[in-house]
Coordinates of C-alpha atoms in Angstrom, one line a residue:
M1 CA 0.3 20.5 -37.3
T2 CA -1.7 21.6 -34.2
T3 CA -1.4 19.8 -30.8
I4 CA -4.8 18.2 -31.2
Q5 CA -4.0 17.0 -34.7
A6 CA -0.8 15.4 -33.2
L7 CA -2.9 13.6 -30.6
K8 CA -5.5 12.4 -33.2
T9 CA -4.4 8.9 -33.7
P10 CA -7.5 6.9 -34.9
D11 CA -6.1 3.6 -33.8
F12 CA -5.5 4.9 -30.3
F13 CA -7.2 2.5 -27.8
S14 CA -9.0 0.9 -30.7
P15 CA -10.4 -2.6 -29.8
N16 CA -10.0 -3.6 -33.5
Q17 CA -7.5 -1.4 -35.2
S18 CA -8.0 -2.8 -38.7
H19 CA -11.6 -1.5 -38.9
H20 CA -10.6 2.1 -38.6
P21 CA -9.0 4.0 -41.6
H22 CA -5.7 5.7 -41.0
H23 CA -5.2 9.1 -42.8
P24 CA -1.7 10.4 -43.5
P25 CA -0.9 13.4 -41.4
N26 CA -1.1 15.9 -44.3
Q27 CA -4.3 14.6 -45.8
K28 CA -7.4 16.7 -45.2
Q29 CA -9.8 15.2 -42.7
P30 CA -13.4 14.9 -43.6
N31 CA -16.0 16.7 -41.4
P32 CA -17.0 14.4 -38.6
P33 CA -20.8 14.2 -39.4
T34 CA -20.2 12.9 -42.9
H35 CA -17.4 10.5 -42.1
P36 CA -18.6 6.8 -42.1
F37 CA -16.9 6.2 -38.7
F38 CA -19.4 8.6 -37.1
A39 CA -22.5 7.4 -38.9
H40 CA -25.4 6.9 -36.4
N41 CA -23.1 7.4 -33.5
P42 CA -24.8 8.4 -30.2
L43 CA -21.8 10.5 -29.3
D44 CA -22.8 12.9 -32.1
Q45 CA -25.4 14.3 -29.8
I46 CA -22.7 15.5 -27.3
P47 CA -21.6 19.1 -27.8
H48 CA -18.2 19.4 -29.5
S49 CA -17.2 22.6 -27.7
D50 CA -17.7 21.6 -24.1
T51 CA -15.5 19.0 -22.2
H52 CA -17.9 18.7 -19.2
P53 CA -20.3 16.2 -20.8
W54 CA -17.4 14.1 -22.2
N55 CA -15.7 14.1 -18.8
T56 CA -19.0 13.0 -17.1
L57 CA -19.5 10.2 -19.6
I58 CA -15.9 9.0 -19.0
S59 CA -16.5 9.0 -15.2
T60 CA -19.8 7.1 -15.7
H61 CA -18.0 4.3 -17.6
I62 CA -15.3 4.1 -14.9
S63 CA -17.8 4.0 -12.1
H64 CA -19.5 1.1 -13.8
S65 CA -16.2 -0.8 -14.3
H66 CA -16.0 -0.2 -18.0
P67 CA -12.5 1.4 -18.4
L68 CA -12.2 0.4 -22.1
R69 CA -15.4 2.3 -22.9
A70 CA -14.0 5.3 -21.0
L71 CA -10.9 5.2 -23.1
S72 CA -13.0 4.9 -26.3
V73 CA -14.9 8.0 -25.3
Y74 CA -11.6 9.8 -24.9
R75 CA -10.5 8.7 -28.4
H76 CA -13.7 10.1 -29.8
M77 CA -12.9 13.4 -28.1
L78 CA -9.6 13.5 -29.9
L79 CA -11.2 12.6 -33.3
R80 CA -13.7 15.5 -32.8
R81 CA -10.8 17.9 -32.3
L82 CA -11.9 18.6 -28.7
R83 CA -9.0 19.6 -26.4
P84 CA -8.8 17.5 -23.2
D85 CA -8.5 19.5 -20.0
R86 CA -7.1 19.1 -16.5
H87 CA -10.2 17.1 -15.5
T88 CA -10.2 14.8 -18.6
L89 CA -6.7 13.4 -18.3
P90 CA -6.9 12.2 -14.6
R91 CA -10.1 10.3 -15.5
V92 CA -8.6 8.5 -18.5
L93 CA -5.3 7.8 -16.6
H94 CA -7.4 6.1 -14.0
A95 CA -9.2 4.2 -16.7
S96 CA -5.9 3.0 -18.2
R97 CA -4.9 1.8 -14.7
L98 CA -8.1 -0.1 -14.4
S99 CA -7.6 -1.6 -17.9
D100 CA -4.2 -2.9 -16.7
N101 CA -2.5 -1.7 -19.9
P102 CA 0.7 0.3 -19.2
F103 CA 1.1 1.2 -22.9
N104 CA -2.1 3.2 -22.8
G105 CA -0.8 5.0 -19.7
R106 CA 2.4 6.0 -21.4
L107 CA 0.5 7.3 -24.4
L108 CA -1.6 9.4 -22.1
H109 CA 1.6 10.7 -20.4
A110 CA 2.8 11.8 -23.8
H111 CA -0.6 13.6 -24.4
S112 CA -0.3 15.4 -21.1
L113 CA 3.2 16.6 -22.0
K114 CA 2.1 17.8 -25.5
L115 CA -1.0 19.6 -24.0
G116 CA 1.2 21.3 -21.3
L117 CA -0.8 19.7 -18.5
A118 CA 1.8 17.3 -17.0
S119 CA 2.6 19.7 -14.2
D120 CA -1.0 20.3 -13.3
P121 CA -1.7 19.0 -9.7
Y122 CA -4.6 16.8 -10.8
V123 CA -2.8 15.4 -13.8
L124 CA 0.5 14.9 -11.9
T125 CA -1.0 12.9 -9.1
A126 CA -2.9 10.8 -11.6
L127 CA 0.3 10.1 -13.5
M128 CA 2.1 9.1 -10.2
S129 CA -0.7 6.8 -9.3
M130 CA -0.7 5.2 -12.7
Y131 CA 3.1 4.6 -12.7
A132 CA 3.1 3.3 -9.2
H133 CA 0.4 0.8 -10.2
F134 CA 2.4 -0.5 -13.1
E135 CA 6.0 0.0 -12.1
G136 CA 6.1 0.8 -8.4
A137 CA 6.5 3.9 -6.2
A138 CA 10.0 4.5 -7.5
S139 CA 8.6 5.3 -11.0
A140 CA 6.1 7.7 -9.4
H141 CA 9.0 9.3 -7.6
R142 CA 10.7 9.9 -10.9
V143 CA 7.6 11.6 -12.3
L144 CA 7.5 13.9 -9.3
V145 CA 11.2 14.8 -9.5
N146 CA 10.8 15.7 -13.2
S147 CA 7.8 17.9 -12.5
P148 CA 8.6 21.6 -12.5
S149 CA 6.2 22.4 -9.7
P150 CA 5.6 19.6 -7.3
N151 CA 3.1 20.5 -4.6
S152 CA 2.1 19.2 -1.1
V153 CA -0.6 16.9 -2.5
S154 CA 1.8 15.1 -4.9
R155 CA 4.5 14.8 -2.2
T156 CA 1.9 13.4 0.2
L157 CA 0.8 10.9 -2.4
L158 CA 4.4 9.8 -2.8
V159 CA 4.6 9.0 1.0
S160 CA 1.4 7.0 0.8
L161 CA 2.5 5.1 -2.3
Y162 CA 5.8 4.1 -0.6
A163 CA 4.0 3.1 2.6
A164 CA 1.4 1.1 0.7
E165 CA 4.1 -0.7 -1.3
G166 CA 5.9 -1.8 1.9
S167 CA 8.9 0.5 1.5
P168 CA 8.8 2.3 4.9
D169 CA 12.3 3.8 4.7
S170 CA 11.6 5.5 1.4
A171 CA 8.2 6.6 2.7
L172 CA 9.8 8.2 5.8
E173 CA 12.5 9.8 3.7
A174 CA 9.9 11.4 1.5
F175 CA 7.8 12.5 4.5
F176 CA 10.7 14.2 6.4
E177 CA 11.6 16.0 3.2
L178 CA 8.0 17.2 2.9
A179 CA 8.0 18.2 6.6
S180 CA 11.2 20.2 6.3
S181 CA 10.1 22.1 3.2
D182 CA 9.0 25.7 3.7
D183 CA 6.5 25.8 0.9
A184 CA 4.8 22.5 1.7
E185 CA 1.9 21.7 4.0
V186 CA 1.8 18.5 6.1
D187 CA -1.7 17.2 6.3
A188 CA -3.4 14.3 8.1
V189 CA -3.0 11.9 5.1
A190 CA 0.7 12.4 5.0
L191 CA 1.0 11.9 8.8
A192 CA -1.1 8.8 8.7
A193 CA 1.0 7.3 5.9
A194 CA 4.3 8.1 7.7
L195 CA 3.0 6.6 11.0
R196 CA 2.1 3.5 9.1
A197 CA 5.6 3.3 7.7
C198 CA 7.0 3.7 11.3
A199 CA 4.8 0.8 12.4
Q200 CA 6.2 -1.3 9.5
T201 CA 9.8 -0.6 10.6
G202 CA 9.0 -1.1 14.3
S203 CA 11.0 2.0 15.2
A204 CA 9.5 3.9 18.1
R205 CA 12.2 6.5 17.7
L206 CA 11.1 7.4 14.1
G207 CA 7.5 7.2 15.3
K208 CA 8.1 9.8 18.0
R209 CA 9.7 12.1 15.4
V210 CA 6.6 11.9 13.3
H211 CA 4.5 12.4 16.4
N212 CA 6.4 15.6 17.1
V213 CA 5.6 16.8 13.6
A214 CA 1.9 16.1 14.2
R215 CA 2.1 18.1 17.4
R216 CA 3.9 20.9 15.7
V217 CA 1.3 21.3 12.9
G218 CA -1.6 21.0 15.3
L219 CA -2.9 17.6 14.1
E220 CA -1.9 15.4 17.0
F221 CA -5.5 14.8 18.0
D222 CA -7.1 14.7 14.6
A223 CA -9.2 11.5 14.4
L224 CA -7.2 9.9 11.6
V225 CA -3.8 11.0 13.0
G226 CA -4.6 10.2 16.6
N227 CA -5.6 6.7 15.8
S228 CA -2.5 6.2 13.6
I229 CA -0.3 7.4 16.5
L230 CA -2.0 5.0 18.9
K231 CA -1.6 2.1 16.5
M232 CA 2.0 3.0 15.8
Y233 CA 3.0 2.9 19.5
F234 CA 1.2 -0.4 19.9
D235 CA 2.8 -1.9 16.8
C236 CA 6.2 -0.8 18.0
G237 CA 5.7 -2.5 21.3
C238 CA 5.5 0.7 23.3
A239 CA 2.3 -0.1 25.3
T240 CA 3.1 2.4 28.0
D241 CA 3.4 5.3 25.5
A242 CA 0.3 4.1 23.7
R243 CA -1.8 4.0 26.8
E244 CA -0.6 7.5 27.9
F245 CA -1.5 8.8 24.5
F246 CA -4.9 7.0 24.6
D247 CA -5.7 8.6 28.0
R248 CA -4.8 12.0 26.6
M249 CA -6.9 11.7 23.4
R250 CA -9.5 14.4 23.3
V251 CA -11.9 12.4 21.1
R252 CA -11.8 8.6 21.2
D253 CA -13.9 7.0 18.5
V254 CA -14.7 3.3 18.1
V255 CA -11.5 2.7 16.2
S256 CA -9.4 4.0 19.1
W257 CA -11.1 1.8 21.7
T258 CA -11.0 -1.3 19.4
T259 CA -7.3 -0.7 18.7
A260 CA -6.4 -0.6 22.4
I261 CA -8.7 -3.5 23.4
G262 CA -7.5 -5.7 20.5
W263 CA -3.8 -5.1 21.4
Y264 CA -4.2 -6.0 25.1
V265 CA -6.2 -9.1 24.3
K266 CA -3.8 -10.2 21.5
H267 CA -0.8 -10.0 23.9
G268 CA -2.4 -11.9 26.7
R269 CA -3.4 -9.0 28.9
F270 CA -6.9 -10.2 29.0
N271 CA -8.1 -8.4 32.1
E272 CA -6.9 -5.0 30.9
G273 CA -8.6 -5.5 27.6
L274 CA -11.9 -6.4 29.3
K275 CA -11.5 -3.4 31.7
L276 CA -11.2 -1.1 28.7
L277 CA -14.3 -2.6 27.1
R278 CA -16.2 -2.0 30.3
A279 CA -14.8 1.6 30.5
M280 CA -16.0 2.1 26.9
C281 CA -19.5 1.0 27.7
F282 CA -19.5 3.0 30.9
E283 CA -18.4 6.2 29.2
G284 CA -21.3 5.9 26.8
K285 CA -20.1 8.1 24.0
M286 CA -19.2 5.2 21.8
R287 CA -20.9 1.9 21.5
P288 CA -18.8 -1.2 20.7
D289 CA -19.3 -2.4 17.2
A290 CA -18.8 -5.8 15.6
F291 CA -15.0 -5.4 15.4
T292 CA -14.8 -4.3 19.0
V293 CA -16.7 -7.4 20.2
S294 CA -14.7 -9.7 18.0
A295 CA -11.4 -8.1 19.4
A296 CA -12.6 -8.6 23.0
L297 CA -14.0 -12.2 22.7
P298 CA -10.6 -14.0 22.7
A299 CA -10.1 -12.6 26.2
C300 CA -13.0 -14.8 27.3
A301 CA -11.7 -17.9 25.6
R302 CA -10.7 -19.4 29.0
V303 CA -12.6 -21.4 31.6
A304 CA -11.9 -18.6 34.1
A305 CA -13.6 -16.0 32.0
R306 CA -16.5 -18.0 30.5
N307 CA -19.1 -15.8 32.4
S308 CA -17.6 -12.7 30.7
G309 CA -17.9 -14.5 27.4
R310 CA -21.6 -15.2 28.0
E311 CA -22.1 -11.5 28.9
L312 CA -20.4 -10.4 25.7
H313 CA -22.6 -12.8 23.7
A314 CA -25.7 -11.3 25.3
F315 CA -24.4 -7.8 24.6
A316 CA -23.9 -8.8 20.9
V317 CA -27.4 -10.2 20.7
R318 CA -29.0 -7.1 22.3
G319 CA -27.0 -4.8 19.9
C320 CA -27.9 -7.0 16.8
L321 CA -24.1 -7.6 16.3
D322 CA -24.4 -11.4 16.3
S323 CA -25.6 -11.2 12.7
H324 CA -22.1 -10.4 11.6
R325 CA -20.1 -13.5 10.6
T326 CA -17.0 -12.2 12.2
V327 CA -18.7 -11.9 15.5
R328 CA -20.2 -15.4 15.2
N329 CA -16.9 -16.9 14.3
A330 CA -15.3 -15.2 17.4
L331 CA -18.1 -16.5 19.6
M332 CA -17.6 -20.0 18.4
D333 CA -13.8 -19.7 19.0
M334 CA -14.4 -18.3 22.5
Y335 CA -16.9 -21.1 23.4
V336 CA -14.6 -23.8 22.0
K337 CA -11.5 -22.6 23.9
S338 CA -13.5 -22.2 27.2
G339 CA -14.7 -25.8 27.0
R340 CA -18.3 -25.2 25.8
V341 CA -18.4 -27.0 22.5
D342 CA -22.1 -27.4 22.8
S343 CA -22.6 -23.6 22.9
A344 CA -20.3 -23.2 19.9
R345 CA -22.3 -25.8 18.0
E346 CA -25.5 -23.9 18.6
V347 CA -24.0 -20.8 17.1
F348 CA -22.6 -22.8 14.2
V349 CA -25.9 -24.5 13.4
R350 CA -27.8 -21.1 13.3
M351 CA -25.3 -19.6 10.8
T352 CA -26.6 -19.3 7.3
D353 CA -23.4 -17.8 5.8
K354 CA -20.7 -20.1 7.1
D355 CA -17.2 -19.5 5.6
V356 CA -14.1 -21.7 5.8
V357 CA -13.2 -20.1 9.1
S358 CA -16.5 -21.1 10.6
W359 CA -16.0 -24.7 9.6
T360 CA -12.4 -24.8 10.7
I361 CA -13.2 -23.6 14.2
M362 CA -15.8 -26.3 14.7
I363 CA -13.6 -29.1 13.2
L364 CA -10.7 -28.1 15.5
G365 CA -13.0 -27.6 18.4
H366 CA -14.4 -31.1 18.3
S367 CA -10.9 -32.4 17.8
L368 CA -9.5 -30.6 20.8
H369 CA -12.2 -32.1 23.0
G370 CA -11.7 -35.7 22.0
E371 CA -14.3 -35.9 19.3
G372 CA -12.0 -36.3 16.2
D373 CA -14.6 -38.5 14.4
I374 CA -17.2 -35.7 14.6
G375 CA -14.5 -33.2 13.4
L376 CA -13.6 -35.3 10.4
E377 CA -17.3 -35.7 9.5
L378 CA -17.7 -31.9 9.6
F379 CA -14.7 -31.6 7.3
R380 CA -16.3 -34.0 4.8
E381 CA -19.5 -32.0 5.0
M382 CA -17.6 -28.8 4.3
E383 CA -16.0 -30.3 1.2
R384 CA -19.5 -31.1 -0.1
T385 CA -20.7 -27.5 0.6
E386 CA -20.8 -25.4 -2.5
G387 CA -18.8 -22.2 -2.4
V388 CA -16.5 -23.2 0.5
A389 CA -13.0 -24.6 -0.4
P390 CA -10.7 -26.0 2.3
D391 CA -7.6 -23.9 2.9
R392 CA -4.4 -24.5 4.8
M393 CA -5.9 -24.1 8.2
A394 CA -8.9 -26.3 7.4
Y395 CA -6.7 -29.2 6.2
A396 CA -4.6 -28.8 9.4
A397 CA -7.8 -29.0 11.5
A398 CA -8.9 -32.1 9.6
L399 CA -5.5 -33.7 10.2
H400 CA -5.8 -32.8 13.9
A401 CA -9.1 -34.6 14.0
C402 CA -7.5 -37.7 12.5
N403 CA -4.8 -37.5 15.2
T404 CA -7.4 -37.3 18.0
A405 CA -9.3 -40.3 16.6
I406 CA -6.1 -42.1 15.4
M407 CA -7.6 -42.6 11.9
V408 CA -4.5 -43.2 9.8
K409 CA -6.3 -44.1 6.6
E410 CA -8.4 -41.1 6.6
G411 CA -5.5 -38.9 7.6
R412 CA -3.4 -40.2 4.6
A413 CA -6.3 -39.4 2.3
C414 CA -6.6 -35.9 3.7
F415 CA -2.9 -35.3 3.5
D416 CA -2.7 -36.5 -0.2
R417 CA -5.3 -33.8 -1.1
I418 CA -3.0 -31.0 0.1
K419 CA -1.2 -29.5 -3.0
E420 CA 1.7 -27.9 -1.1
P421 CA 2.0 -29.3 2.4
E422 CA 3.4 -26.9 5.0
P423 CA 5.5 -27.8 8.1
E424 CA 2.3 -27.9 10.2
H425 CA 0.7 -30.5 7.9
L426 CA 3.9 -32.6 7.9
S427 CA 4.2 -32.6 11.7
L428 CA 0.6 -33.5 12.1
M429 CA 1.0 -36.5 9.7
V430 CA 4.1 -37.7 11.6
G431 CA 2.2 -37.3 14.9
L432 CA -0.7 -39.4 13.5
L433 CA 1.6 -42.2 12.5
A434 CA 3.4 -42.0 15.9
R435 CA 0.2 -42.0 17.9
A436 CA -0.9 -45.1 15.9
G437 CA 2.4 -46.8 16.9
R438 CA 3.7 -46.9 13.2
F439 CA 7.1 -45.6 14.0
E440 CA 8.8 -47.2 10.9
E441 CA 6.3 -45.6 8.6
A442 CA 6.8 -42.3 10.5
R443 CA 10.6 -42.6 10.0
A444 CA 10.2 -43.4 6.3
F445 CA 7.9 -40.4 5.9
I446 CA 10.4 -38.1 7.6
N447 CA 13.3 -39.4 5.4
D448 CA 11.3 -39.2 2.2
R449 CA 10.4 -35.6 2.9
R450 CA 13.7 -34.7 4.5
I451 CA 12.1 -33.0 7.5
G452 CA 14.3 -34.6 10.2
R453 CA 15.5 -31.1 11.3
F454 CA 12.1 -29.7 12.0
A455 CA 11.6 -29.3 15.7
D456 CA 7.8 -29.7 15.5
V457 CA 8.2 -33.0 13.6
L458 CA 10.4 -34.4 16.3
R459 CA 8.0 -33.2 19.1
A460 CA 5.2 -35.0 17.2
L461 CA 7.2 -38.2 17.3
I462 CA 7.8 -37.8 21.1
G463 CA 4.1 -37.6 21.6
G464 CA 3.7 -41.1 20.1
C465 CA 6.7 -42.4 22.1
R466 CA 5.0 -41.2 25.3
I467 CA 1.7 -43.0 24.4
H468 CA 3.4 -46.3 23.5
R469 CA 6.1 -46.0 26.3
N470 CA 8.9 -46.2 23.7
V471 CA 11.3 -44.6 26.2
A472 CA 14.5 -45.3 24.4
M473 CA 13.4 -43.6 21.1
G474 CA 11.8 -40.8 23.1
R475 CA 15.1 -40.1 24.8
R476 CA 17.1 -40.1 21.5
I477 CA 14.7 -37.8 19.8
T478 CA 14.7 -35.4 22.8
E479 CA 18.5 -35.3 22.8
R480 CA 18.3 -34.5 19.1
L481 CA 15.9 -31.7 19.8
I482 CA 18.3 -30.2 22.3
E483 CA 21.0 -30.2 19.6
L484 CA 18.7 -28.4 17.2
D485 CA 17.3 -25.9 19.7
P486 CA 19.6 -25.7 22.8
L487 CA 18.0 -22.5 24.2
N488 CA 14.5 -23.9 24.4
A489 CA 13.7 -24.9 28.0
E490 CA 10.9 -27.2 27.0
N491 CA 13.3 -29.6 25.4
Y492 CA 15.2 -30.0 28.6
V493 CA 11.9 -30.6 30.4
L494 CA 11.0 -33.3 27.9
L495 CA 14.4 -35.0 28.4
S496 CA 14.1 -34.8 32.2
N497 CA 10.7 -36.4 32.0
A498 CA 12.1 -39.1 29.7
Y499 CA 14.8 -39.9 32.3
A500 CA 12.3 -39.9 35.2
S501 CA 10.0 -42.3 33.3
I502 CA 12.8 -45.0 33.2
G503 CA 13.8 -44.4 36.8
K504 CA 17.0 -42.3 36.2
F505 CA 16.0 -39.6 38.6
E506 CA 19.6 -38.4 39.1
L507 CA 19.9 -37.6 35.4
A508 CA 16.4 -36.0 35.5
G509 CA 17.6 -33.8 38.4
K510 CA 20.7 -32.8 36.4
M511 CA 18.5 -31.6 33.5
K512 CA 16.6 -29.4 35.9
E513 CA 19.9 -28.0 37.2
T514 CA 21.0 -27.4 33.6
I515 CA 17.8 -25.3 33.0
G516 CA 18.6 -23.2 36.0
D517 CA 22.3 -22.8 35.2
M518 CA 21.5 -21.6 31.7
G519 CA 19.0 -19.1 32.9
L520 CA 16.1 -20.7 30.9
K521 CA 12.5 -20.3 32.0
P522 CA 10.2 -23.1 31.1
K523 CA 6.5 -22.4 30.8
K524 CA 4.6 -23.1 34.0
A525 CA 2.0 -25.8 33.7
C526 CA -1.3 -25.2 35.5
S527 CA -4.7 -26.8 36.0
W528 CA -8.0 -25.5 37.1
I529 CA -11.3 -26.7 38.4
E530 CA -14.7 -25.0 38.6
V531 CA -16.6 -25.5 41.9
R532 CA -19.9 -23.6 42.6
N533 CA -19.3 -21.1 39.7
K534 CA -15.8 -20.3 41.0
V535 CA -12.6 -21.3 39.1
H536 CA -9.7 -22.5 41.2
V537 CA -6.3 -22.3 39.4
F538 CA -3.2 -24.3 40.5
D539 CA 0.3 -23.8 39.2
V540 CA 3.1 -26.3 39.4
G541 CA 4.4 -26.3 43.0
D542 CA 1.9 -23.6 43.9
V543 CA 1.0 -23.2 47.6
S544 CA -0.8 -19.8 47.3
H545 CA -4.3 -21.3 47.4
P546 CA -5.9 -20.9 50.8
R547 CA -6.7 -24.7 50.9
S548 CA -3.4 -25.9 49.4
E549 CA -2.4 -27.7 52.6
G550 CA -5.5 -29.8 52.5
V551 CA -5.1 -30.4 48.7
Y552 CA -1.6 -31.7 49.1
W553 CA -2.5 -33.8 52.1
E554 CA -5.3 -35.4 50.0
L555 CA -2.9 -35.9 47.1
Q556 CA -0.3 -37.6 49.3
S557 CA -3.0 -39.9 50.7
L558 CA -4.0 -41.0 47.2
I559 CA -0.4 -41.7 46.3
E560 CA 0.2 -43.7 49.4
G561 CA -3.0 -45.6 48.7
D562 CA -1.8 -46.5 45.2
Q563 CA 1.5 -47.7 46.6
V564 CA -0.2 -50.0 49.1
K565 CA -2.4 -51.5 46.4
G566 CA 0.6 -52.0 44.1
G567 CA 2.7 -53.5 46.9

C-alpha cells in the first residue's frame, strides 16, 4: 500500500461519518469522477496534480474562520490521491488548532511522519504550536527533542511558547541553550521572548545576561529588542538602569516613550513622567498617541497638577486623540481625582461608546465628592443600559456610593446581586452598616461571613466608631488590628488617636514612642489650598512654607477663641 493510500481514510474529519462509504484496504477504488461522493462537487474543477490551489483554498477557509471546511478540503486532497506538501500540513495543523480538536492534530502528526515531513522546519513549528495549544509548551518541547534536525526557528518558538505560557524558568533555559549553540542564530524574537521571561521572574541579573547576548549579536538597539530591554529593567525595578538605557537608545519610538512615561507615573514620580512627555513633544520625532496620553494623565490627577491636566486635554483634542475611549476614561479619572467632577461629567456625557470603566469612574467620582445619591442613580442607569454589565469594580463603586449617602437598604440590595463577593465588597458593606450606626448588624454580618480577621473590615468598623463616637469599641478594634498586623504604623496611629479622643494623652504619647522605637514610618498627612491659581501644600508639622509662622499664629488664635467660647 502506498503512503497516500495509507492516509486515505474517508471518515477522516468527516462531519457525518455514516454518510461516507468505507472501502476495505485491498478493494479497488473507483475513479474519482464516477464515484457518487464526488458527484457535482465544485472541488472537481481544481487540478489534481498541483497542491498550490488546494493550499490556497485551505488558507482562504482559515482566514474566514472556517477551520472545519479547511480540514474537509484536506480530506478531499487525500481522497484524490494528491500528496500534501510542506505548505499543506502547517495550514491544516493550524486549522486543527482552531477547531479545538486535539484528535485531528494527532492524526495530522501521524500523516507528517508517514510523509517524511515531520522534520521540515515549517511542519515542525506548526506541530509545536499545535501541541502547545492543546497540551502546553512541555509537549511542544518533546516534539522538538524528538526531531532529528531542530533549527533556530523551532528553538526560538519554544522560548516564546514557554514565555507566553508563564513558565519563565523553562523559557530562559531554552534561550540560553539556544544562545550557547554554535549552529543556531539568536534573533530579535528570541531575545524579546527571553526578556519577557526575565520580567516575569523579576530577576535583573538574568535580564542583564540576556542584554549581554543582545549586545553580542548586535541587536541591542533593534526596535523590538530595545523596547523589551527597557521594559524588562522597569519591570525588575531597576529604574536607573532603564533610564540609562533609554538615554542611550539610538531610535526611540512611541512605545519607548510610553513605557518610560507610564512607569514613572505609575510609581508616583509624576514630575519625571511629565518632563519626559514634554521632552518627547520637544524632540518632535514622535508624536504622543492615545496610549501615551492615557499613561501620562494619571500624573495630572492631583489638585496641584490640574493645569497640566487641562493642557493634556487640549493636546488630545488638537490631535484628535480624545475620540479614543481609553483617553476619555483617563480624562474623566484625572478630572475626578483633581476635584473637577463637573469637567469629568462633561466628558462622560459626550461619550457615545461608554463601557463599564466609564460608568465606574463617574459613579466613584460622585461618591468621593459627597454625591453618593447621584453615584447610585448612575449605577442604576448603567444596569438599564444594553451591552454594559456591572463587574467587580462597578459593584464596589456602587457600594461606595451607598456608604457616602448612608443608604443601607440600597446597599444591601446591591450587595445581594454580587454572585461572589470579594473582600473589598465585604468591607464596604461592613463600613456602610457601621456608618449608619448599626453595629450589631455589622457584628452579625462579620460573624456569618467569618471575616473578622480581615484588616480592611476592621478599619471599616473603626470609621463608623469615629462617626458615632463609640470610643470603647474603636479602641478594642484598633488593638485587634495591631495584633493582626503589628508592623503597620497606621494601626498605631489609629490607637493613638483613639486614646487622645478620650483624654488619655499619656497613652497616646506612648503609642507615638512605640512607632519610633519600632522604626515604623507612618504616612504623612497633608492638606492643600489653591489661592490665585497657586497651590499651597502643608504637611503635618511642616514649617517650610514662607508664611507658616502667620498660619500657625492664626490657627492658635482660632483655638484660643474656641476655648473662650466653650468656657
